[in-house]
XYZ file of C-alpha atoms in Angstrom:
686
model
C -102.946 -8.754 -28.744
C -105.947 -8.503 -26.420
C -103.677 -7.875 -23.434
C -101.558 -5.374 -25.315
C -104.496 -3.355 -26.611
C -106.148 -3.322 -23.190
C -102.921 -2.198 -21.555
C -102.674 0.539 -24.181
C -106.203 1.640 -23.404
C -105.343 1.826 -19.724
C -102.304 3.915 -20.541
C -104.471 6.423 -22.363
C -106.965 6.448 -19.522
C -104.206 7.163 -17.023
C -102.672 9.827 -19.272
C -105.918 11.773 -19.577
C -107.065 11.293 -15.966
C -110.083 9.124 -16.785
C -112.347 8.013 -13.967
C -112.193 4.530 -12.483
C -115.471 3.525 -14.101
C -114.298 4.717 -17.482
C -111.045 2.843 -17.056
C -112.830 -0.361 -16.064
C -115.185 -0.044 -19.031
C -112.188 0.347 -21.308
C -110.628 -2.807 -19.915
C -113.866 -4.760 -20.278
C -113.877 -4.082 -24.012
C -111.252 -6.802 -24.324
C -113.460 -9.471 -22.766
C -115.547 -10.059 -25.890
C -112.651 -10.697 -28.329
C -110.900 -12.826 -25.720
C -113.990 -14.985 -25.203
C -114.518 -15.417 -28.957
C -110.876 -16.432 -29.481
C -111.094 -18.929 -26.620
C -114.306 -20.533 -27.920
C -112.863 -20.789 -31.435
C -109.791 -22.518 -30.070
C -111.869 -24.968 -28.004
C -114.055 -25.706 -31.029
C -111.011 -26.530 -33.161
C -109.733 -28.870 -30.458
C -113.045 -30.707 -30.141
C -113.531 -31.039 -33.866
C -110.044 -32.452 -34.500
C -110.462 -35.552 -36.606
C -109.105 -38.895 -35.484
C -105.850 -39.910 -37.138
C -106.022 -42.777 -39.627
C -102.965 -44.942 -38.925
C -103.271 -46.652 -42.305
C -102.908 -43.315 -44.061
C -100.073 -42.367 -41.713
C -98.068 -45.503 -42.502
C -98.625 -45.130 -46.235
C -97.408 -41.537 -46.207
C -94.497 -42.443 -43.971
C -93.520 -45.238 -46.368
C -93.509 -42.751 -49.245
C -91.296 -40.385 -47.242
C -88.870 -43.170 -46.289
C -88.672 -44.444 -49.871
C -87.988 -40.966 -51.234
C -85.353 -40.309 -48.566
C -83.350 -43.476 -49.290
C -83.682 -43.250 -53.056
C -82.040 -39.828 -52.850
C -79.378 -41.112 -50.463
C -78.593 -44.092 -52.719
C -78.066 -41.661 -55.583
C -75.669 -39.511 -53.562
C -73.723 -42.587 -52.442
C -73.485 -43.742 -56.078
C -74.889 -47.126 -55.085
C -76.146 -47.725 -58.635
C -73.219 -46.057 -60.455
C -72.162 -47.855 -62.602
C -74.229 -50.684 -61.078
C -74.871 -52.117 -57.597
C -71.806 -54.002 -56.447
C -72.823 -57.646 -55.872
C -72.676 -58.804 -52.257
C -73.184 -62.443 -51.307
C -73.559 -64.151 -47.951
C -73.633 -67.489 -46.194
C -75.443 -68.607 -43.061
C -73.948 -67.186 -39.867
C -71.952 -69.435 -37.570
C -74.351 -71.621 -35.534
C -72.963 -70.484 -32.174
C -74.000 -66.855 -32.876
C -77.705 -67.409 -33.626
C -80.615 -69.635 -32.681
C -80.717 -73.190 -33.992
C -82.805 -73.700 -37.119
C -85.042 -76.252 -35.390
C -85.800 -73.799 -32.601
C -86.635 -71.033 -35.095
C -89.086 -73.163 -37.071
C -90.754 -74.534 -33.921
C -91.003 -71.037 -32.469
C -92.620 -69.590 -35.588
C -95.149 -72.444 -35.821
C -96.275 -72.040 -32.207
C -96.844 -68.277 -32.331
C -100.453 -67.156 -31.726
C -102.016 -66.726 -35.129
C -99.421 -68.913 -36.829
C -96.088 -68.119 -38.487
C -95.553 -64.746 -40.196
C -94.866 -66.352 -43.592
C -95.480 -69.575 -45.539
C -93.649 -72.568 -43.959
C -93.524 -74.231 -47.370
C -90.939 -71.626 -48.441
C -88.645 -72.199 -45.468
C -85.372 -73.931 -46.348
C -84.551 -77.253 -44.745
C -81.736 -75.717 -42.698
C -79.898 -72.455 -42.151
C -77.659 -73.040 -45.165
C -80.684 -72.242 -47.313
C -80.326 -68.577 -46.361
C -77.203 -68.221 -48.528
C -77.776 -65.936 -51.513
C -76.820 -62.501 -52.915
C -78.161 -58.998 -52.256
C -80.603 -58.912 -55.145
C -82.732 -61.342 -53.118
C -82.257 -59.971 -49.618
C -85.935 -59.005 -49.433
C -87.011 -62.524 -50.362
C -84.626 -64.089 -47.850
C -85.877 -61.919 -45.000
C -89.590 -62.006 -45.851
C -89.990 -65.639 -46.930
C -87.054 -67.797 -45.825
C -86.471 -66.594 -42.262
C -89.238 -68.280 -40.209
C -89.370 -65.568 -37.517
C -88.493 -62.583 -39.733
C -85.746 -61.639 -37.260
C -82.283 -61.475 -38.804
C -78.713 -60.644 -37.780
C -76.480 -59.353 -40.609
C -72.781 -59.866 -39.846
C -69.694 -58.892 -41.808
C -66.212 -57.454 -41.690
C -65.546 -53.682 -41.655
C -66.576 -52.193 -44.996
C -68.275 -55.412 -46.129
C -71.395 -53.555 -47.270
C -73.790 -54.080 -44.358
C -75.270 -50.573 -44.505
C -75.824 -50.688 -48.273
C -77.423 -54.118 -47.910
C -79.851 -52.653 -45.369
C -80.740 -49.911 -47.846
C -81.510 -52.571 -50.482
C -83.598 -54.466 -47.928
C -85.490 -51.326 -46.924
C -86.332 -50.509 -50.537
C -87.429 -54.095 -51.205
C -89.632 -54.229 -48.102
C -91.330 -50.942 -49.012
C -92.028 -52.310 -52.498
C -93.536 -55.449 -50.934
C -95.578 -53.866 -48.148
C -99.383 -53.822 -48.416
C -101.382 -50.689 -47.728
C -101.265 -49.940 -44.048
C -98.498 -52.482 -43.428
C -95.413 -51.956 -41.255
C -92.909 -49.413 -42.554
C -89.206 -50.390 -42.535
C -87.111 -47.647 -40.929
C -83.316 -47.619 -40.764
C -81.959 -46.641 -37.332
C -78.292 -45.969 -36.538
C -77.581 -47.335 -33.064
C -74.487 -45.178 -32.584
C -76.496 -42.484 -30.762
C -78.291 -44.880 -28.388
C -77.210 -45.400 -24.784
C -79.091 -48.442 -23.429
C -78.167 -47.467 -19.863
C -79.973 -44.145 -20.163
C -82.913 -44.687 -22.501
C -85.226 -47.546 -23.382
C -85.059 -48.693 -26.990
C -88.691 -47.808 -27.693
C -88.214 -44.287 -26.360
C -85.018 -43.831 -28.348
C -86.626 -45.086 -31.571
C -89.574 -42.751 -30.985
C -87.150 -39.832 -30.630
C -85.384 -40.849 -33.845
C -88.703 -41.071 -35.699
C -89.769 -37.630 -34.503
C -86.430 -36.161 -35.473
C -86.354 -37.670 -38.968
C -90.108 -37.225 -39.606
C -91.201 -34.429 -37.245
C -94.868 -34.748 -38.169
C -94.902 -37.938 -36.091
C -94.820 -35.722 -33.008
C -98.467 -34.870 -33.662
C -100.962 -36.423 -31.218
C -102.426 -39.797 -32.143
C -106.006 -39.017 -31.154
C -108.302 -42.025 -31.225
C -112.017 -41.956 -32.207
C -114.386 -41.305 -29.342
C -115.806 -44.835 -29.586
C -112.426 -46.523 -29.592
C -111.463 -48.681 -26.650
C -107.847 -48.349 -25.593
C -105.860 -50.037 -22.866
C -103.626 -46.982 -22.418
C -105.207 -43.958 -20.780
C -102.120 -41.803 -21.339
C -101.728 -39.639 -24.445
C -99.474 -40.865 -27.259
C -98.035 -39.125 -30.258
C -97.885 -40.799 -33.665
C -94.317 -42.013 -33.212
C -95.168 -43.980 -30.066
C -98.485 -45.109 -31.502
C -96.807 -46.605 -34.579
C -94.193 -48.356 -32.449
C -96.743 -49.723 -29.998
C -98.922 -50.953 -32.866
C -95.833 -52.660 -34.405
C -96.240 -50.626 -37.573
C -92.503 -49.823 -37.630
C -90.109 -52.551 -38.790
C -86.743 -51.546 -37.279
C -83.542 -52.064 -39.268
C -80.867 -51.476 -36.605
C -77.498 -50.565 -38.104
C -74.182 -49.824 -36.415
C -74.362 -52.152 -33.417
C -70.568 -52.232 -33.368
C -70.454 -48.423 -33.181
C -71.691 -48.606 -29.589
C -68.967 -48.724 -26.912
C -67.839 -52.353 -26.445
C -68.906 -52.304 -22.803
C -72.500 -51.702 -23.921
C -72.764 -54.437 -26.561
C -74.165 -57.153 -24.303
C -76.323 -54.596 -22.461
C -77.726 -53.390 -25.785
C -78.574 -56.928 -26.928
C -80.388 -57.590 -23.672
C -82.261 -54.281 -23.982
C -83.324 -55.114 -27.556
C -84.622 -58.509 -26.427
C -86.645 -56.921 -23.647
C -87.998 -54.060 -25.757
C -88.950 -55.960 -28.917
C -91.044 -59.112 -28.344
C -90.237 -62.343 -30.170
C -92.907 -61.800 -32.820
C -91.625 -58.320 -33.723
C -89.726 -58.477 -37.058
C -86.354 -56.742 -36.993
C -82.878 -56.697 -38.521
C -79.632 -56.053 -36.633
C -76.356 -55.351 -38.476
C -72.988 -55.695 -36.740
C -69.353 -56.454 -37.347
C -68.610 -60.113 -36.817
C -65.874 -59.772 -34.192
C -67.827 -57.290 -32.063
C -71.000 -59.381 -32.184
C -69.133 -62.566 -31.320
C -67.515 -60.853 -28.345
C -70.942 -59.688 -27.135
C -72.628 -63.121 -27.320
C -69.667 -65.215 -26.133
C -68.927 -63.528 -22.813
C -67.796 -65.775 -19.997
C -69.952 -64.097 -17.356
C -73.239 -63.936 -19.297
C -74.491 -65.336 -22.596
C -76.941 -63.187 -24.525
C -77.984 -63.314 -28.172
C -80.777 -61.826 -30.246
C -83.868 -63.852 -29.398
C -85.520 -65.761 -32.229
C -83.062 -64.530 -34.877
C -81.431 -66.256 -37.805
C -78.188 -64.862 -39.160
C -76.198 -64.307 -42.341
C -72.518 -63.465 -42.805
C -71.459 -61.275 -45.730
C -68.715 -62.711 -47.932
C -65.767 -60.806 -49.409
C -66.153 -59.532 -52.942
C -64.713 -62.084 -55.370
C -61.732 -61.288 -57.581
C -63.856 -61.344 -60.719
C -66.536 -59.084 -59.231
C -64.017 -56.517 -57.978
C -62.033 -56.468 -61.227
C -65.141 -56.112 -63.379
C -66.438 -53.340 -61.149
C -63.237 -51.276 -61.266
C -62.906 -51.650 -65.039
C -66.557 -50.856 -65.696
C -66.315 -47.742 -63.515
C -63.327 -46.707 -65.655
C -65.465 -46.861 -68.797
C -65.390 -50.543 -69.752
C -62.889 -53.395 -69.972
C -61.449 -52.305 -73.351
C -60.829 -48.626 -72.551
C -57.349 -47.212 -71.847
C -58.529 -46.058 -68.398
C -59.582 -49.617 -67.514
C -56.168 -51.008 -68.441
C -54.644 -48.849 -65.711
C -56.059 -51.407 -63.272
C -54.294 -54.476 -64.708
C -51.610 -54.671 -62.002
C -54.105 -54.148 -59.172
C -56.612 -56.690 -60.458
C -53.865 -59.301 -60.546
C -53.604 -58.961 -56.744
C -57.343 -59.112 -56.039
C -58.393 -62.196 -54.132
C -54.895 -62.682 -52.696
C -53.418 -62.033 -49.245
C -51.374 -59.063 -50.458
C -52.099 -55.702 -48.767
C -53.889 -54.283 -51.808
C -55.801 -57.531 -52.351
C -57.135 -57.435 -48.796
C -57.951 -53.709 -48.802
C -59.904 -53.912 -52.073
C -61.790 -57.038 -51.037
C -64.623 -54.980 -49.515
C -67.183 -52.603 -51.041
C -65.763 -49.750 -48.953
C -62.226 -50.286 -50.287
C -63.525 -50.469 -53.849
C -65.533 -47.273 -53.401
C -62.505 -45.368 -52.091
C -60.209 -46.739 -54.817
C -62.522 -45.888 -57.684
C -63.138 -42.381 -56.312
C -59.382 -41.745 -56.138
C -58.180 -43.445 -59.318
C -61.251 -43.188 -61.593
C -61.896 -39.418 -61.464
C -65.057 -38.016 -63.037
C -64.891 -35.407 -65.821
C -63.702 -32.038 -64.499
C -64.834 -28.508 -65.308
C -61.203 -27.366 -65.577
C -58.078 -29.279 -66.644
C -56.424 -30.996 -63.666
C -53.461 -29.105 -62.246
C -51.672 -32.372 -61.380
C -51.568 -35.760 -63.102
C -54.229 -38.249 -62.065
C -52.735 -40.748 -59.576
C -52.106 -44.247 -60.951
C -53.480 -47.288 -59.114
C -50.188 -49.165 -59.616
C -48.827 -47.329 -56.562
C -51.041 -49.517 -54.367
C -48.999 -52.575 -55.377
C -45.742 -51.210 -53.941
C -45.206 -53.296 -50.800
C -42.270 -51.131 -49.673
C -44.634 -48.167 -49.332
C -47.662 -50.252 -48.294
C -46.336 -53.256 -46.370
C -49.707 -54.238 -44.865
C -53.415 -53.664 -45.262
C -53.536 -50.967 -42.555
C -51.183 -48.711 -44.528
C -53.259 -49.188 -47.677
C -56.437 -48.326 -45.752
C -54.843 -45.174 -44.315
C -53.646 -44.123 -47.761
C -57.126 -44.584 -49.245
C -58.729 -42.504 -46.490
C -56.076 -39.776 -46.845
C -56.415 -39.630 -50.624
C -60.214 -39.735 -50.560
C -60.685 -36.111 -49.386
C -58.555 -34.561 -52.206
C -60.300 -36.806 -54.737
C -63.731 -35.770 -53.469
C -62.857 -32.078 -53.794
C -61.508 -32.108 -57.325
C -63.182 -29.507 -59.592
C -65.681 -31.898 -61.126
C -69.400 -31.587 -61.558
C -71.331 -28.487 -62.629
C -69.152 -25.996 -60.744
C -65.846 -25.494 -58.997
C -65.686 -26.467 -55.306
C -66.254 -23.549 -52.938
C -63.672 -24.898 -50.511
C -60.102 -25.944 -51.168
C -58.820 -29.381 -50.233
C -56.965 -27.882 -47.263
C -60.069 -26.077 -46.015
C -62.201 -29.187 -46.431
C -59.695 -31.408 -44.653
C -59.412 -28.955 -41.767
C -63.170 -28.683 -41.305
C -63.801 -32.417 -41.626
C -61.011 -33.179 -39.171
C -62.544 -30.823 -36.618
C -66.023 -32.319 -37.087
C -64.672 -35.860 -36.698
C -62.851 -34.850 -33.510
C -66.027 -33.177 -32.252
C -67.984 -36.419 -32.699
C -65.300 -38.568 -31.109
C -64.332 -36.317 -28.187
C -67.368 -34.149 -27.456
C -70.162 -36.550 -28.418
C -68.776 -39.868 -27.183
C -67.994 -41.340 -30.604
C -71.510 -41.056 -32.009
C -71.894 -41.049 -35.778
C -74.689 -38.441 -35.812
C -73.499 -34.938 -36.711
C -76.417 -32.781 -35.518
C -76.085 -29.032 -36.037
C -78.035 -28.239 -32.843
C -75.410 -30.138 -30.798
C -72.505 -28.068 -32.109
C -72.537 -26.010 -28.900
C -70.884 -28.985 -27.176
C -67.711 -28.068 -29.072
C -67.456 -24.752 -27.224
C -66.660 -24.286 -23.505
C -69.858 -23.739 -21.537
C -68.718 -20.522 -19.764
C -67.654 -18.936 -23.043
C -70.903 -19.934 -24.751
C -73.051 -18.452 -22.002
C -70.829 -15.385 -21.762
C -71.414 -14.679 -25.461
C -75.176 -15.076 -25.050
C -75.076 -12.721 -22.089
C -73.115 -10.114 -24.022
C -75.620 -10.129 -26.862
C -78.579 -9.790 -24.511
C -76.771 -7.156 -22.477
C -76.080 -5.038 -25.538
C -79.778 -5.259 -26.387
C -80.745 -3.883 -22.982
C -78.017 -1.241 -23.210
C -79.194 -0.069 -26.619
C -82.856 0.247 -25.664
C -82.075 1.772 -22.280
C -79.607 4.225 -23.748
C -82.293 5.684 -26.007
C -84.013 7.423 -23.110
C -81.307 7.792 -20.466
C -77.578 8.219 -20.234
C -76.073 5.659 -22.564
C -73.218 4.725 -20.229
C -75.702 3.862 -17.466
C -77.755 1.844 -19.907
C -74.673 0.039 -21.157
C -73.416 -0.884 -17.697
C -76.785 -2.007 -16.374
C -77.578 -3.838 -19.595
C -74.318 -5.754 -19.629
C -74.802 -6.693 -15.983
C -78.335 -7.961 -16.576
C -77.339 -9.757 -19.749
C -74.316 -11.437 -18.220
C -76.345 -12.685 -15.268
C -79.002 -14.000 -17.636
C -76.449 -15.653 -19.891
C -74.354 -17.229 -17.157
C -77.459 -18.689 -15.544
C -78.921 -19.842 -18.861
C -79.323 -23.413 -20.013
C -77.893 -25.234 -22.968
C -79.506 -25.019 -26.381
C -82.805 -26.776 -26.906
C -83.753 -29.283 -29.552
C -84.778 -27.722 -32.880
C -88.372 -26.699 -33.469
C -90.368 -25.560 -36.455
C -93.668 -24.265 -35.123
C -95.179 -22.615 -32.059
C -98.105 -24.181 -30.239
C -100.326 -22.657 -27.593
C -101.191 -24.562 -24.408
C -104.400 -23.115 -22.909
C -103.948 -24.871 -19.562
C -100.521 -23.322 -18.999
C -101.776 -19.915 -20.073
C -104.736 -20.138 -17.699
C -102.444 -20.988 -14.783
C -100.191 -17.997 -15.460
C -103.247 -15.812 -16.009
C -104.498 -16.669 -12.508
C -101.016 -16.083 -11.099
C -100.877 -12.726 -12.858
C -104.215 -11.736 -11.341
C -103.010 -12.580 -7.843
C -99.752 -10.719 -8.449
C -101.584 -7.696 -9.867
C -103.976 -7.489 -6.926
C -101.064 -7.881 -4.509
C -99.186 -5.040 -6.209
C -102.329 -2.955 -6.191
C -102.824 -3.426 -2.453
C -99.194 -2.563 -1.702
C -99.320 0.539 -3.857
C -102.735 1.448 -2.510
C -101.372 1.638 1.013
C -99.132 4.521 -0.008
C -100.850 6.264 -2.910
C -104.499 5.448 -2.376
C -106.822 2.593 -3.084
C -108.059 3.793 -6.484
C -104.588 4.442 -7.870
C -103.321 1.178 -6.431
C -106.187 -0.727 -8.028
C -105.462 0.887 -11.387
C -101.775 -0.011 -11.191
C -102.611 -3.545 -10.052
C -105.013 -3.952 -12.967
C -102.312 -2.751 -15.332
C -99.875 -5.291 -13.964
C -102.486 -8.015 -14.314
C -103.164 -7.163 -17.929
C -99.504 -6.860 -18.818
C -98.223 -9.903 -16.974
C -101.391 -11.965 -16.815
C -102.709 -11.657 -20.359
C -99.542 -11.149 -22.338
C -97.297 -13.184 -20.062
C -99.900 -15.900 -19.706
C -100.261 -16.166 -23.460
C -96.489 -16.320 -23.824
C -96.132 -18.980 -21.127
C -98.554 -21.224 -22.974
C -96.460 -21.219 -26.113
C -94.468 -24.349 -26.828
C -92.674 -25.541 -29.934
C -94.174 -28.124 -32.235
C -93.025 -30.042 -35.262
C -94.356 -29.725 -38.839
C -96.892 -31.575 -40.929
C -97.475 -35.307 -40.737
C -94.564 -37.506 -41.914
C -92.684 -34.594 -43.448
C -89.008 -35.470 -43.832
C -86.915 -32.564 -42.602
C -83.280 -32.368 -43.683
C -80.602 -30.541 -41.674
C -80.739 -27.292 -43.677
C -84.546 -27.145 -43.700
C -84.717 -27.846 -39.979
C -82.213 -25.055 -39.278
C -84.187 -22.608 -41.441
C -87.434 -23.482 -39.681
C -85.894 -23.141 -36.234
C -84.383 -19.779 -37.208
C -87.743 -18.603 -38.498
C -89.333 -19.447 -35.144
C -86.743 -17.305 -33.390
C -86.823 -14.325 -35.754
C -90.561 -14.151 -36.385
C -92.695 -15.808 -33.733
C -90.237 -15.268 -30.908
C -89.492 -11.673 -31.823
C -93.125 -10.655 -32.240
C -94.261 -12.401 -29.083
C -91.274 -11.042 -27.195
C -92.297 -7.540 -28.257
C -95.787 -8.203 -26.917
C -94.492 -9.327 -23.552
C -91.910 -6.560 -23.474
C -94.505 -3.917 -24.296
C -96.768 -5.216 -21.568
C -93.982 -5.161 -19.012
C -92.883 -1.723 -20.157
C -96.388 -0.351 -19.756
C -96.711 -1.956 -16.333
C -93.424 -0.432 -15.181
C -94.538 2.928 -16.544
C -97.811 2.750 -14.603
C -96.002 1.721 -11.423
C -93.412 4.505 -11.553
C -95.361 7.212 -13.316
C -92.378 7.711 -15.619
C -92.579 6.175 -19.100
C -88.854 6.813 -19.566
C -88.213 3.350 -18.111
C -90.394 1.761 -20.786
C -87.398 0.686 -22.948
C -85.891 -1.170 -19.978
C -89.110 -3.076 -19.463
C -89.282 -3.764 -23.183
C -85.726 -5.131 -23.191
C -86.417 -7.342 -20.185
C -89.527 -8.619 -21.894
C -87.558 -9.441 -25.006
C -85.053 -11.389 -22.956
C -87.824 -13.457 -21.413
C -90.022 -13.612 -24.461
C -87.594 -14.694 -27.142
C -87.619 -18.509 -27.091
C -84.365 -20.286 -26.429
C -84.398 -22.088 -29.750
C -81.599 -24.318 -30.973
C -80.627 -21.687 -33.536
C -79.331 -19.356 -30.830
C -76.942 -22.002 -29.509
C -75.910 -22.943 -33.039
C -75.199 -19.337 -33.998
C -73.208 -18.635 -30.851
C -71.126 -21.803 -31.176
C -70.515 -21.254 -34.879
C -69.351 -17.676 -34.305
C -66.871 -18.835 -31.681
C -65.534 -21.678 -33.857
C -65.263 -19.486 -36.959
C -63.213 -16.937 -35.040
C -60.908 -19.769 -33.935
C -60.532 -20.968 -37.568
C -62.168 -24.312 -36.877
C -65.153 -23.994 -39.201
C -66.157 -21.989 -42.290
C -68.782 -19.289 -41.865
C -71.156 -20.984 -44.307
C -71.038 -24.272 -42.411
C -74.416 -25.623 -43.504
C -73.518 -25.034 -47.155
C -70.240 -26.864 -46.538
C -72.074 -29.854 -45.058
C -74.510 -29.963 -47.964
C -71.605 -29.834 -50.414
C -69.751 -32.612 -48.554
C -72.900 -34.712 -48.731
C -73.172 -34.210 -52.485
C -69.516 -35.208 -52.866
C -70.064 -38.460 -50.999
C -67.959 -37.556 -47.959
C -71.004 -37.358 -45.698
C -74.293 -39.189 -45.781
C -77.613 -37.782 -44.622
C -79.893 -39.706 -42.284
C -82.992 -37.611 -41.677
C -81.972 -34.328 -40.002
C -78.381 -35.365 -39.215
C -75.248 -35.969 -41.242
C -72.849 -38.882 -40.808
C -69.457 -39.583 -42.284
C -69.554 -41.925 -45.264
C -68.184 -44.678 -43.026
C -67.462 -44.771 -39.308
C -63.849 -45.751 -40.076
C -63.420 -42.528 -42.080
C -64.655 -40.545 -39.076
C -62.257 -42.312 -36.725
C -59.367 -41.950 -39.153
C -59.854 -38.189 -39.461
C -60.262 -37.791 -35.711
C -56.807 -39.323 -35.177
C -55.042 -37.123 -37.721
C -52.738 -34.250 -36.676
C -54.405 -30.859 -36.810
C -53.976 -29.398 -40.348
C -52.294 -25.989 -40.558
C -54.467 -22.943 -41.205
C -54.652 -21.791 -44.823
């Protein structure tokens, strides 16, 4: 504002032929407010209080607990009750020997992390069921490093949620916070584990991007600045629960294990979940043997016949209800090698089956009869487990979009299937098979030239509109489109989302000095032709416009919100959009006005002011993630790939149990559902 008001004062001085001294005095009026603002900023920086890591971890634990309690409710983990999951000790060739683990824990500096009197005599003592997973990890595993193995759909992810909730309930004030990480988005060849986990923490809890300033008297071994995410990791105040090891490309499994061993020292507690076959292949390579250092292991067992039968009947209302008796033929096959017996031997299969064949009350009468589970027993239609699995995945989407709950679904089954199929293909083809569906990465689903062409057209129309107000519209349109297209085609991809603007005084000062040099240079050049006094006035105008306003703009960077705030996908999108439409627009107007005034001084014709304003807007509006999201969504909506209200669709799919939410990203309920949909033929348009 100081630069803008000073430039405005200079404009008035030039308009009314004020003397040089009067003009200089007018410009100097801005020095006082600028100095006061600078001193106030410096005072706030000096007086910033040191961050209390104990308070940070306690607030982070509350945020993590709230997040996973809500997610467990959406996933119906406790409806009608948690499905029991039991385990045995992992095969000895996949983990460290029990003798080595106990000796290692006893020889650690400071002693073992738990009471040796509670350690079992051998690894078989780890066998138990999920109600005691917290006890097993905290008290029975000598090193508190554990590998959780199981078959596809065996319940590894849900077990980690139970463990996370148990560990948060057990943690003392200021103790390590368990955080669930999905390894599917990690590339160990491109990013160190600690850096990747720090990025995940900042994304799920953006307040952890705030600086971790230490007290002035504190002695630190690291001179470099750290934010809270890195500080918590370096202080070992994050207990990582690493899920989805098998979702990494097979070629990276052994590399990832080696990277985990190097990044997390032996005394760092951790949990790693993986499918049994993929983990065995990673640790039993012929060229190199690598396993998780200092880790015990458990192997999840299939759900027993009695547990599965009781669960299906109870979900149908109880063993003596007519709805429960519909399951009699299926329950007779549970625990056997028949296709239906194998498919429903996992928590995932049971979840899909109960969703399809135990529908919830509907707001309108069903238009078709409810499917009967007896069809699963027909071996002519379902000759093997794979066909049963495919049928359950295919039938799950229509079951999830039945008109149940408080209102009718906004999207038909056909529309939902089409959108979900596209999103699954996007993750598999455009994002390398990652499980994380991040809205700010949607631009990868559009061709780069088309995306940048659309951005250029929008910016070009802006220049054309403003330029056409004061000159021939056709000239403004042509020049605007040319400028916009060049800007768009040379632009970069969308940035990561942001929720707040931050001012960097050092960057602003550098641009301010550059603006002064540029302004004096312009003044000298102009002075050669029009006179020294006029050239100095024009140079001063350029300095104020570009130096003050541009320097202030250059110092603006994006910053995340309050400490440990959990930001969901919709909230993060709204915050990023607000940055673009409010902060970016206002600051772009400041820069544009300054440039417009400078151009007007240089040419003596204020008719070109709108062109300068438009150029300033193009440079001043921040390239937030929302711009890339909006451009990509518009393109995909026109091509009938996505609905216009995409974020509402994703929220609805999450509530229906099709998607799960992990911090600011969505994931499909299970990676196998994502892969199944990605392989399906493209549904016809409705």
